[in-house]
CSV table of C-alpha atoms in Angstrom, one decimal:
chain,number,residue,atom,x,y,z
A,1,MET,CA,-0.1,20.8,-19.3
A,2,LEU,CA,2.6,20.2,-21.9
A,3,SER,CA,3.6,22.3,-24.9
A,4,GLN,CA,2.7,21.0,-28.3
A,5,LYS,CA,6.4,20.8,-29.1
A,6,ASP,CA,7.3,18.7,-26.1
A,7,ASN,CA,4.2,16.6,-26.7
A,8,GLU,CA,5.6,15.7,-30.1
A,9,ARG,CA,9.0,15.0,-28.7
A,10,ILE,CA,7.8,12.4,-26.3
A,11,THR,CA,5.1,10.7,-28.5
A,12,GLN,CA,6.6,10.5,-32.0
A,13,VAL,CA,8.7,7.3,-32.3
A,14,GLY,CA,9.8,6.9,-35.9
A,15,GLU,CA,13.4,7.0,-37.1
A,16,GLY,CA,15.0,10.4,-36.6
A,17,THR,CA,12.5,11.6,-34.0
A,18,PRO,CA,13.7,12.4,-30.4
A,19,ALA,CA,11.7,9.7,-28.7
A,20,GLY,CA,12.2,7.2,-31.5
A,21,GLU,CA,16.0,7.6,-31.3
A,22,LEU,CA,15.7,7.3,-27.5
A,23,PHE,CA,13.8,4.0,-27.7
A,24,ARG,CA,16.5,2.7,-30.0
A,25,ARG,CA,19.1,3.0,-27.3
A,26,TYR,CA,17.4,0.3,-25.1
A,27,TRP,CA,16.5,-3.4,-25.4
A,28,ILE,CA,12.7,-3.6,-26.0
A,29,PRO,CA,10.3,-6.5,-26.3
A,30,ALA,CA,9.7,-7.5,-29.9
A,31,PHE,CA,7.4,-10.5,-29.6
A,32,LEU,CA,6.7,-13.5,-27.3
A,33,SER,CA,9.0,-16.4,-27.6
A,34,GLU,CA,6.1,-18.7,-28.1
A,35,GLU,CA,5.0,-17.0,-31.3
A,36,LEU,CA,7.7,-18.6,-33.3
A,37,GLN,CA,8.6,-22.3,-33.8
A,38,ALA,CA,11.8,-23.7,-35.2
A,39,GLY,CA,11.5,-24.0,-38.9
A,40,GLY,CA,8.0,-22.5,-38.8
A,41,ALA,CA,6.3,-19.6,-40.5
A,42,PRO,CA,7.8,-16.1,-40.2
A,43,LEU,CA,6.1,-13.4,-38.1
A,44,PRO,CA,5.4,-9.8,-39.2
A,45,VAL,CA,6.7,-7.4,-36.6
A,46,LYS,CA,6.3,-3.6,-36.5
A,47,LEU,CA,8.3,-1.7,-34.0
A,48,LEU,CA,8.9,2.1,-33.7
A,49,GLY,CA,7.3,2.5,-37.1
A,50,GLU,CA,9.6,0.0,-38.8
A,51,ARG,CA,8.1,-3.0,-40.7
A,52,LEU,CA,10.2,-6.1,-39.9
A,53,VAL,CA,9.9,-9.9,-40.0
A,54,ALA,CA,11.0,-12.4,-37.4
A,55,TYR,CA,11.7,-16.1,-37.9
A,56,ARG,CA,13.2,-19.0,-36.0
A,57,ASN,CA,15.5,-21.1,-38.2
A,58,LYS,CA,15.5,-24.9,-38.0
A,59,GLU,CA,18.3,-24.8,-35.4
A,60,GLY,CA,16.1,-22.6,-33.2
A,61,THR,CA,18.1,-19.3,-33.7
A,62,LEU,CA,15.9,-16.2,-34.0
A,63,GLY,CA,16.3,-13.5,-36.6
A,64,LEU,CA,14.7,-10.1,-36.9
A,65,LEU,CA,15.1,-8.6,-40.4
A,66,GLY,CA,13.7,-5.9,-42.6
A,67,GLU,CA,10.3,-7.1,-43.9
A,68,PHE,CA,11.0,-6.4,-47.6
A,69,CYS,CA,13.4,-8.4,-49.8
A,70,PRO,CA,16.3,-6.1,-51.0
A,71,HIS,CA,15.8,-7.5,-54.5
A,72,ARG,CA,12.4,-6.2,-55.6
A,73,GLY,CA,10.6,-5.5,-52.3
A,74,THR,CA,8.4,-8.6,-51.9
A,75,SER,CA,7.4,-9.2,-48.2
A,76,LEU,CA,9.5,-11.8,-46.5
A,77,THR,CA,6.5,-12.6,-44.3
A,78,LEU,CA,5.6,-14.9,-47.2
A,79,GLY,CA,9.0,-16.4,-47.2
A,80,ARG,CA,10.1,-20.1,-46.9
A,81,ASN,CA,12.0,-21.1,-43.8
A,82,ASP,CA,14.6,-23.1,-45.6
A,83,ASP,CA,18.0,-24.6,-44.6
A,84,CYS,CA,19.7,-21.5,-46.1
A,85,GLY,CA,17.6,-19.0,-44.2
A,86,LEU,CA,14.4,-17.0,-44.8
A,87,THR,CA,13.9,-17.4,-48.6
A,88,CYS,CA,11.9,-14.9,-50.7
A,89,ILE,CA,9.2,-16.7,-52.7
A,90,TYR,CA,9.7,-14.3,-55.6
A,91,HIS,CA,13.2,-15.1,-56.9
A,92,GLY,CA,14.6,-17.3,-54.1
A,93,TRP,CA,17.0,-14.8,-52.4
A,94,ALA,CA,17.6,-16.1,-48.9
A,95,PHE,CA,18.9,-14.4,-45.7
A,96,ASP,CA,20.3,-15.8,-42.5
A,97,THR,CA,19.4,-14.6,-39.0
A,98,GLU,CA,22.0,-11.8,-39.3
A,99,GLY,CA,20.7,-10.5,-42.6
A,100,ALA,CA,23.5,-11.9,-44.8
A,101,CYS,CA,22.4,-13.1,-48.3
A,102,THR,CA,23.1,-16.9,-48.4
A,103,SER,CA,21.5,-17.8,-51.7
A,104,MET,CA,20.8,-15.9,-54.9
A,105,PRO,CA,19.8,-18.5,-57.5
A,106,SER,CA,18.7,-15.8,-60.0
A,107,GLU,CA,22.4,-15.0,-60.5
A,108,PRO,CA,25.1,-17.1,-62.3
A,109,ASP,CA,27.3,-19.3,-60.1
A,110,TYR,CA,30.4,-17.2,-60.6
A,111,SER,CA,28.6,-14.0,-59.5
A,112,LYS,CA,29.8,-12.4,-56.2
A,113,PHE,CA,26.7,-10.2,-56.1
A,114,LYS,CA,25.2,-11.8,-53.1
A,115,GLU,CA,28.3,-10.9,-51.0
A,116,LYS,CA,27.3,-7.2,-51.5
A,117,ILE,CA,23.7,-7.6,-50.4
A,118,LYS,CA,22.6,-7.5,-46.7
A,119,ASN,CA,19.2,-7.1,-45.3
A,120,LYS,CA,18.5,-4.9,-42.3
A,121,SER,CA,18.8,-7.0,-39.2
A,122,TYR,CA,18.6,-6.4,-35.4
A,123,PRO,CA,20.0,-8.6,-32.6
A,124,VAL,CA,17.5,-10.7,-30.7
A,125,HIS,CA,17.8,-12.0,-27.1
A,126,GLU,CA,15.3,-14.3,-25.4
A,127,ALA,CA,14.7,-13.8,-21.7
A,128,GLY,CA,11.6,-14.4,-19.5
A,129,GLY,CA,9.5,-15.7,-22.4
A,130,ILE,CA,10.0,-12.6,-24.4
A,131,ALA,CA,12.2,-12.0,-27.5
A,132,TRP,CA,13.9,-8.7,-27.0
A,133,THR,CA,15.7,-6.5,-29.6
A,134,TYR,CA,18.0,-3.6,-29.8
A,135,MET,CA,17.5,-1.2,-32.7
A,136,GLY,CA,20.2,1.4,-32.0
A,137,PRO,CA,23.8,2.0,-32.9
A,138,PRO,CA,25.8,-1.3,-32.5
A,139,GLU,CA,28.6,0.4,-30.7
A,140,LEU,CA,26.2,1.7,-28.0
A,141,ARG,CA,24.4,-1.6,-27.4
A,142,PRO,CA,23.7,-2.0,-23.6
A,143,PRO,CA,23.8,-5.2,-21.6
A,144,VAL,CA,20.9,-7.6,-22.4
A,145,PRO,CA,17.8,-7.4,-20.2
A,146,ASN,CA,18.2,-9.0,-16.8
A,147,PHE,CA,15.2,-8.4,-14.6
A,148,ILE,CA,14.2,-10.2,-11.4
A,149,TRP,CA,11.6,-12.2,-13.3
A,150,THR,CA,13.5,-13.1,-16.5
A,151,SER,CA,15.4,-15.9,-14.7
A,152,LEU,CA,12.4,-17.4,-12.9
A,153,PRO,CA,11.0,-20.8,-14.0
A,154,GLU,CA,7.9,-20.7,-16.1
A,155,SER,CA,5.9,-22.0,-13.1
A,156,HIS,CA,6.6,-18.7,-11.4
A,157,ARG,CA,5.6,-16.3,-14.2
A,158,MET,CA,2.9,-15.6,-16.8
A,159,VAL,CA,3.7,-13.5,-19.8
A,160,ALA,CA,1.0,-12.0,-22.1
A,161,LYS,CA,0.7,-9.2,-24.6
A,162,VAL,CA,-2.2,-7.2,-26.0
A,163,TYR,CA,-2.6,-4.6,-28.9
A,164,GLN,CA,-3.7,-1.1,-27.8
A,165,GLU,CA,-5.0,1.6,-30.1
A,166,CYS,CA,-3.2,4.7,-28.7
A,167,ASN,CA,0.2,6.1,-28.2
A,168,TYR,CA,2.4,4.4,-25.6
A,169,MET,CA,2.8,7.5,-23.4
A,170,GLN,CA,-0.9,7.7,-22.3
A,171,ILE,CA,-0.8,4.0,-21.4
A,172,TRP,CA,2.4,4.5,-19.4
A,173,GLU,CA,0.9,7.6,-17.7
A,174,ASN,CA,-2.1,5.6,-16.7
A,175,GLU,CA,0.1,3.0,-15.1
A,176,ILE,CA,1.5,5.5,-12.6
A,177,ASP,CA,-1.7,7.4,-12.0
A,178,TYR,CA,-2.7,5.7,-8.7
A,179,MET,CA,-5.7,7.8,-8.0
A,180,HIS,CA,-7.6,6.4,-11.0
A,181,ALA,CA,-7.9,3.1,-9.1
A,182,SER,CA,-10.4,4.6,-6.7
A,183,PHE,CA,-12.8,5.2,-9.7
A,184,ALA,CA,-12.0,3.3,-12.9
A,185,HIS,CA,-11.2,0.1,-11.1
A,186,LEU,CA,-13.5,0.3,-8.1
A,187,ALA,CA,-15.8,-2.7,-7.4
A,188,LEU,CA,-18.8,-1.5,-5.5
A,189,LYS,CA,-19.1,-4.8,-3.5
A,190,GLU,CA,-16.7,-7.1,-1.8
A,191,GLN,CA,-15.4,-10.1,-3.8
A,192,ASP,CA,-13.8,-13.4,-2.8
A,193,MET,CA,-10.1,-12.9,-3.5
A,194,LYS,CA,-8.0,-15.9,-4.5
A,195,GLU,CA,-4.4,-16.3,-3.5
A,196,GLY,CA,-2.2,-13.4,-4.7
A,197,ALA,CA,-4.9,-11.6,-6.6
A,198,LEU,CA,-5.4,-7.9,-6.5
A,199,SER,CA,-8.9,-8.0,-8.0
A,200,THR,CA,-11.4,-10.1,-10.0
A,201,GLU,CA,-13.3,-9.1,-13.1
A,202,LEU,CA,-15.4,-6.5,-11.3
A,203,GLY,CA,-12.3,-4.5,-10.3
A,204,ILE,CA,-10.5,-3.8,-7.1
A,205,ASN,CA,-12.2,-4.6,-3.8
A,206,PRO,CA,-13.6,-1.5,-2.0
A,207,SER,CA,-11.5,-2.5,1.1
A,208,HIS,CA,-8.2,-2.4,-0.8
A,209,PRO,CA,-5.8,0.4,0.4
A,210,LEU,CA,-5.5,1.8,-3.1
A,211,VAL,CA,-9.2,2.8,-2.9
A,212,THR,CA,-9.9,3.2,0.8
A,213,SER,CA,-7.1,5.8,1.5
A,214,ARG,CA,-8.4,9.3,1.7
A,215,ASN,CA,-6.1,12.0,0.5
A,216,PRO,CA,-3.0,9.7,0.2
A,217,LEU,CA,0.5,11.1,0.0
A,218,LEU,CA,1.8,10.7,-3.6
A,219,SER,CA,5.5,11.3,-4.1
A,220,VAL,CA,8.3,10.4,-6.5
A,221,GLN,CA,12.0,9.7,-5.8
A,222,PRO,CA,14.6,9.8,-8.6
A,223,THR,CA,16.8,6.7,-9.2
A,224,THR,CA,19.5,5.6,-11.6
A,225,TYR,CA,16.9,3.5,-13.5
A,226,GLY,CA,14.1,6.2,-13.5
A,227,PHE,CA,12.2,6.9,-10.3
A,228,ARG,CA,10.2,5.3,-7.6
A,229,ASN,CA,6.5,6.2,-7.6
A,230,MET,CA,5.2,6.2,-4.0
A,231,PHE,CA,1.7,5.9,-2.5
A,232,VAL,CA,1.2,6.4,1.2
A,233,GLY,CA,-2.2,5.8,2.7
A,234,GLN,CA,-4.0,4.5,5.8
A,235,THR,CA,-4.9,0.9,6.5
A,236,ASP,CA,-8.3,2.2,7.8
A,237,GLN,CA,-10.0,5.3,9.0
A,238,THR,CA,-9.5,4.7,12.8
A,239,GLU,CA,-7.3,6.7,15.1
A,240,ASN,CA,-4.9,3.7,15.4
A,241,ALA,CA,-4.6,3.2,11.6
A,242,GLN,CA,-1.2,2.4,10.3
A,243,GLN,CA,0.4,3.4,7.0
A,244,PHE,CA,0.3,1.5,3.8
A,245,ILE,CA,3.5,2.5,1.9
A,246,LEU,CA,3.5,1.2,-1.7
A,247,GLU,CA,6.4,1.6,-4.0
A,248,ALA,CA,6.5,1.1,-7.8
A,249,PRO,CA,9.7,1.4,-9.8
A,250,ILE,CA,9.3,3.2,-13.1
A,251,LEU,CA,12.1,2.3,-15.6
A,252,MET,CA,13.2,3.8,-18.9
A,253,PRO,CA,12.3,3.5,-21.7
A,254,SER,CA,8.7,2.5,-21.0
A,255,PHE,CA,8.6,-0.1,-18.2
A,256,ALA,CA,6.9,-0.1,-14.8
A,257,TYR,CA,6.2,-2.4,-11.8
A,258,THR,CA,2.7,-2.2,-10.3
A,259,PRO,CA,2.5,-1.3,-6.6
A,260,ARG,CA,1.6,-4.2,-4.4
A,261,VAL,CA,0.7,-4.8,-0.8
A,262,PRO,CA,2.4,-7.6,1.1
A,263,GLU,CA,1.4,-11.1,-0.1
A,264,GLU,CA,0.2,-10.0,-3.5
A,265,ASP,CA,1.8,-11.3,-6.7
A,266,HIS,CA,4.1,-9.0,-8.6
A,267,LEU,CA,3.3,-7.4,-12.0
A,268,PHE,CA,5.7,-5.9,-14.6
A,269,HIS,CA,4.5,-3.9,-17.6
A,270,ALA,CA,6.3,-2.9,-20.8
A,271,TYR,CA,4.7,-0.5,-23.3
A,272,VAL,CA,6.3,-0.8,-26.7
A,273,PRO,CA,5.4,1.5,-29.6
A,274,ILE,CA,4.3,-0.2,-32.8
A,275,ASP,CA,4.1,3.3,-34.2
A,276,ASP,CA,2.9,6.7,-33.1
A,277,THR,CA,-0.7,5.6,-32.5
A,278,THR,CA,-0.6,1.9,-31.6
A,279,THR,CA,1.2,0.0,-28.8
A,280,TRP,CA,2.1,-3.5,-27.7
A,281,SER,CA,1.4,-3.9,-24.0
A,282,TYR,CA,3.3,-6.7,-22.2
A,283,ASP,CA,2.1,-8.0,-18.8
A,284,VAL,CA,4.4,-10.2,-16.7
A,285,HIS,CA,2.7,-11.6,-13.5
A,286,PHE,CA,5.3,-13.3,-11.3
A,287,THR,CA,6.0,-14.7,-7.8
A,288,LEU,CA,9.4,-15.1,-6.2
A,289,GLU,CA,9.0,-17.9,-3.7
A,290,ARG,CA,6.2,-20.1,-5.0
A,291,PRO,CA,4.5,-21.2,-8.2
A,292,LEU,CA,2.1,-18.7,-9.7
A,293,ASN,CA,-1.6,-19.5,-9.9
A,294,HIS,CA,-2.0,-18.9,-13.6
A,295,GLU,CA,-5.7,-19.3,-13.7
A,296,THR,CA,-6.2,-16.8,-10.9
A,297,GLN,CA,-4.1,-14.3,-12.7
A,298,LYS,CA,-5.9,-14.8,-16.0
A,299,GLU,CA,-9.1,-14.1,-14.1
A,300,ARG,CA,-7.6,-11.1,-12.4
A,301,ARG,CA,-6.4,-9.7,-15.7
A,302,GLY,CA,-9.9,-10.1,-17.1
A,303,LEU,CA,-8.6,-9.5,-20.7
A,304,TRP,CA,-9.8,-11.7,-23.5
A,305,VAL,CA,-7.9,-11.5,-26.8
A,306,ASP,CA,-8.1,-13.1,-30.2
A,307,GLU,CA,-5.4,-15.0,-32.1
A,308,ASN,CA,-3.8,-11.6,-33.1
A,309,TYR,CA,-3.7,-10.4,-29.4
A,310,LYS,CA,-6.5,-7.9,-30.1
A,311,LYS,CA,-9.0,-7.6,-27.2
A,312,ILE,CA,-12.6,-8.8,-27.5
A,313,TYR,CA,-13.8,-5.8,-25.4
A,314,ASN,CA,-12.7,-2.9,-27.5
A,315,LYS,CA,-13.7,0.6,-28.7
A,316,ASP,CA,-15.8,-0.8,-31.5
A,317,ASN,CA,-18.2,-2.4,-29.0
A,318,ASN,CA,-17.7,0.3,-26.3
A,319,TYR,CA,-15.7,-2.2,-24.2
A,320,LYS,CA,-19.1,-3.9,-23.6
A,321,GLN,CA,-19.9,-1.3,-21.0
A,322,ASN,CA,-23.0,-2.4,-19.0
A,323,ARG,CA,-24.7,0.5,-17.2
A,324,GLU,CA,-26.7,-1.9,-15.1
A,325,LEU,CA,-23.4,-3.0,-13.5
A,326,MET,CA,-22.9,0.6,-12.3
A,327,ASP,CA,-25.8,0.4,-10.0
A,328,GLY,CA,-24.2,-2.0,-7.5
A,329,ASP,CA,-21.3,-4.0,-9.0
A,330,ASN,CA,-18.6,-1.7,-10.3
A,331,PHE,CA,-18.0,2.0,-10.9
A,332,SER,CA,-17.2,1.9,-14.6
A,333,GLY,CA,-19.7,-0.7,-15.9
A,334,ILE,CA,-16.8,-2.5,-17.7
A,335,LEU,CA,-15.6,-5.9,-16.6
A,336,GLY,CA,-11.9,-6.6,-16.1
A,337,ILE,CA,-9.3,-4.3,-14.7
A,338,SER,CA,-7.2,-4.3,-17.9
A,339,ASN,CA,-10.3,-3.6,-20.0
A,340,GLN,CA,-11.0,-0.6,-17.8
A,341,ASP,CA,-7.5,0.7,-18.3
A,342,HIS,CA,-7.8,0.3,-22.1
A,343,ALA,CA,-11.1,2.1,-22.2
A,344,VAL,CA,-9.9,5.2,-20.4
A,345,THR,CA,-6.6,5.5,-22.3
A,346,GLU,CA,-7.9,4.7,-25.8
A,347,SER,CA,-10.9,7.0,-25.4
A,348,MET,CA,-8.5,9.9,-25.3
A,349,GLY,CA,-7.8,9.4,-29.0
A,350,PRO,CA,-4.6,8.1,-30.7
A,351,ILE,CA,-2.4,10.9,-29.3
A,352,VAL,CA,-3.9,13.0,-26.5
A,353,ASP,CA,-3.3,16.8,-26.8
A,354,ARG,CA,-1.5,17.5,-23.5
A,355,SER,CA,-1.5,21.2,-24.1
A,356,LYS,CA,-5.2,21.2,-23.2
A,357,GLU,CA,-4.9,19.4,-19.8
A,358,HIS,CA,-5.4,20.8,-16.3
A,359,LEU,CA,-3.2,18.8,-14.0
A,360,GLY,CA,-3.8,18.6,-10.3
A,361,THR,CA,-1.9,17.6,-7.2
A,362,SER,CA,-2.5,13.9,-7.8
A,363,ASP,CA,-0.6,14.1,-11.1
A,364,VAL,CA,2.8,14.2,-9.5
A,365,GLY,CA,3.8,10.9,-11.1
A,366,VAL,CA,2.6,11.9,-14.5
A,367,ILE,CA,4.7,15.1,-14.3
A,368,ALA,CA,7.8,13.2,-13.2
A,369,LEU,CA,7.4,10.7,-16.0
A,370,ARG,CA,7.3,13.4,-18.7
A,371,ARG,CA,10.3,15.2,-17.1
A,372,MET,CA,12.2,11.9,-17.1
A,373,VAL,CA,11.7,11.2,-20.8
A,374,LEU,CA,12.5,14.8,-21.8
A,375,GLN,CA,15.6,14.8,-19.6
A,376,SER,CA,16.7,11.5,-21.3
A,377,ILE,CA,16.2,13.0,-24.7
A,378,LYS,CA,18.2,16.0,-23.7
A,379,ARG,CA,21.0,13.9,-22.4
A,380,MET,CA,21.0,11.8,-25.6
A,381,GLU,CA,21.1,14.9,-27.8
A,382,LYS,CA,24.1,16.2,-25.8
A,383,GLY,CA,26.0,12.9,-26.4
A,384,GLU,CA,25.4,11.6,-22.8
A,385,PRO,CA,23.9,8.2,-21.9
A,386,PRO,CA,20.1,8.4,-21.3
A,387,ILE,CA,18.7,7.5,-17.9
A,388,GLY,CA,18.9,3.8,-17.0
A,389,LEU,CA,21.7,2.8,-19.3
A,390,ASP,CA,24.5,2.6,-16.7
A,391,PRO,CA,25.7,-1.0,-17.1
A,392,THR,CA,26.4,-1.2,-13.3
A,393,ILE,CA,22.7,-0.8,-12.4
A,394,PRO,CA,21.6,-4.2,-10.8
A,395,THR,CA,18.3,-4.3,-12.6
A,396,ASP,CA,17.6,-7.8,-11.3
A,397,LYS,CA,17.2,-6.3,-7.8
A,398,ILE,CA,14.4,-4.0,-8.9
A,399,TYR,CA,10.8,-4.9,-7.9
A,400,SER,CA,7.8,-3.4,-6.1
A,401,GLU,CA,7.7,-3.3,-2.3
A,402,GLY,CA,4.8,-2.8,0.0
A,403,VAL,CA,5.2,-2.2,3.7
A,404,ILE,CA,3.0,-1.4,6.7
A,405,ALA,CA,4.4,1.1,9.2
A,406,PRO,CA,3.2,3.0,12.2
A,407,LYS,CA,1.7,6.4,11.4
A,408,GLY,CA,4.1,9.3,11.4
A,409,ILE,CA,7.2,7.4,10.2
A,410,PRO,CA,8.4,9.1,7.0
A,411,TRP,CA,8.1,6.8,4.0
A,412,GLU,CA,11.7,7.4,3.1
A,413,GLU,CA,12.6,5.8,6.4
A,414,ALA,CA,10.1,3.0,6.3
A,415,CYS,CA,10.8,2.1,2.7
A,416,PRO,CA,14.4,3.3,2.0
A,417,LEU,CA,15.9,3.4,-1.4
A,418,ASN,CA,18.5,0.7,-2.1
A,419,PRO,CA,21.8,2.6,-2.2
A,420,ALA,CA,22.6,0.8,-5.5
A,421,PHE,CA,19.9,2.9,-7.1
A,422,SER,CA,20.8,6.4,-5.7
A,423,PRO,CA,21.3,8.8,-8.6
A,424,VAL,CA,23.8,11.5,-9.0
A,425,LYS,CA,22.1,14.8,-8.5
A,426,THR,CA,21.4,16.7,-11.8
A,427,GLU,CA,19.7,19.9,-12.7
A,428,LYS,CA,16.1,19.8,-13.7
A,429,PRO,CA,15.6,19.8,-17.5
A,430,GLU,CA,14.6,23.0,-19.0
A,431,LEU,CA,11.1,22.8,-20.5
A,432,THR,CA,9.5,24.9,-23.1
A,433,LYS,CA,6.7,27.3,-22.1
A,434,GLY,CA,3.7,25.3,-20.8
A,435,GLY,CA,6.0,22.3,-20.0
A,436,ALA,CA,5.2,19.5,-17.6
A,437,GLY,CA,4.8,20.6,-14.0
């Protein structure tokens, strides 16, 4: 369980809150690049409780500004995308992509007033089909995102996002809770798998190592970027069975790679708080050596959304759960592996009360995640860099590995940690009574 105090520290993300200030020290996804066209309509964006507006000017440069005009507070989501910048329709005040006021037609020509006016603005960097932003102190801005998938051609990756109605932390915890795959994602019958696909709309095949392994070894290993979440199971139940060793990197402030067996495609997730009770979830499917089968991955994701990236299967229709499916098709009665994830995390409520939990041995990754966030907050409050912000970390070398090894070989030996990610040993963070672990 987690104390109420610590639960608030890791879930509240507004300005001035511990987790909110922590998130503001990292580059985070703000929106998809495809959402804005040069000279097109602006886009309302809410991040970490702040109401913002994004636009792409006629030259193609992105800006992320405070939503409300500094003059009288009219929303700039209604603004004109003019040559002089994003122009308020109320009195014509205009702002460039850095927030400087470029036009103030309501003032006389001799007035210098516009030179004193500046809208809130945050830097934007495009990489991997995502527009990223940094919302923290300018003097502490880290290097721009550089993951293994951000430099891949579009043929090798598929980027999507979806709106989720709960706090980011319970979504992130679900990501590293591997035991739930044996239940929430279990298909009760074999399915024809297409190239690189982990599952189809029914869920994960009953023959997949994530669901066949009995009493797998679950472990974590601290790294400079966060930690490695490890799953060690058997390929089958015979005496000559080998080990499946699956590794998934977990990165601050709210990123994760999904574990994969050899030959499967890669999957990266980012869980970005809109506010305390809603989240943007970004999914990046990618391949390193061949073009990605986009249609296969759309089917594998099994997530259908409307024009606002809100899912069709949602809590209002009980995720279209079909109890007849439970008889012989899938365990949950819900189609789509992502829909299954959303159902279990959103049904907890907007912010789950972790002080009422009863954690077991399979929750080692969840405990490590909470400790990592609390440790990062503590480091930040002491004036030290939070975890994962060392500029020398080669983030473009991080991805999931899956290996098959003879039984008995320690996973640390069969799937060793890259020395570039070996952390300096530190003391465990002090937790309040009832803290994680």
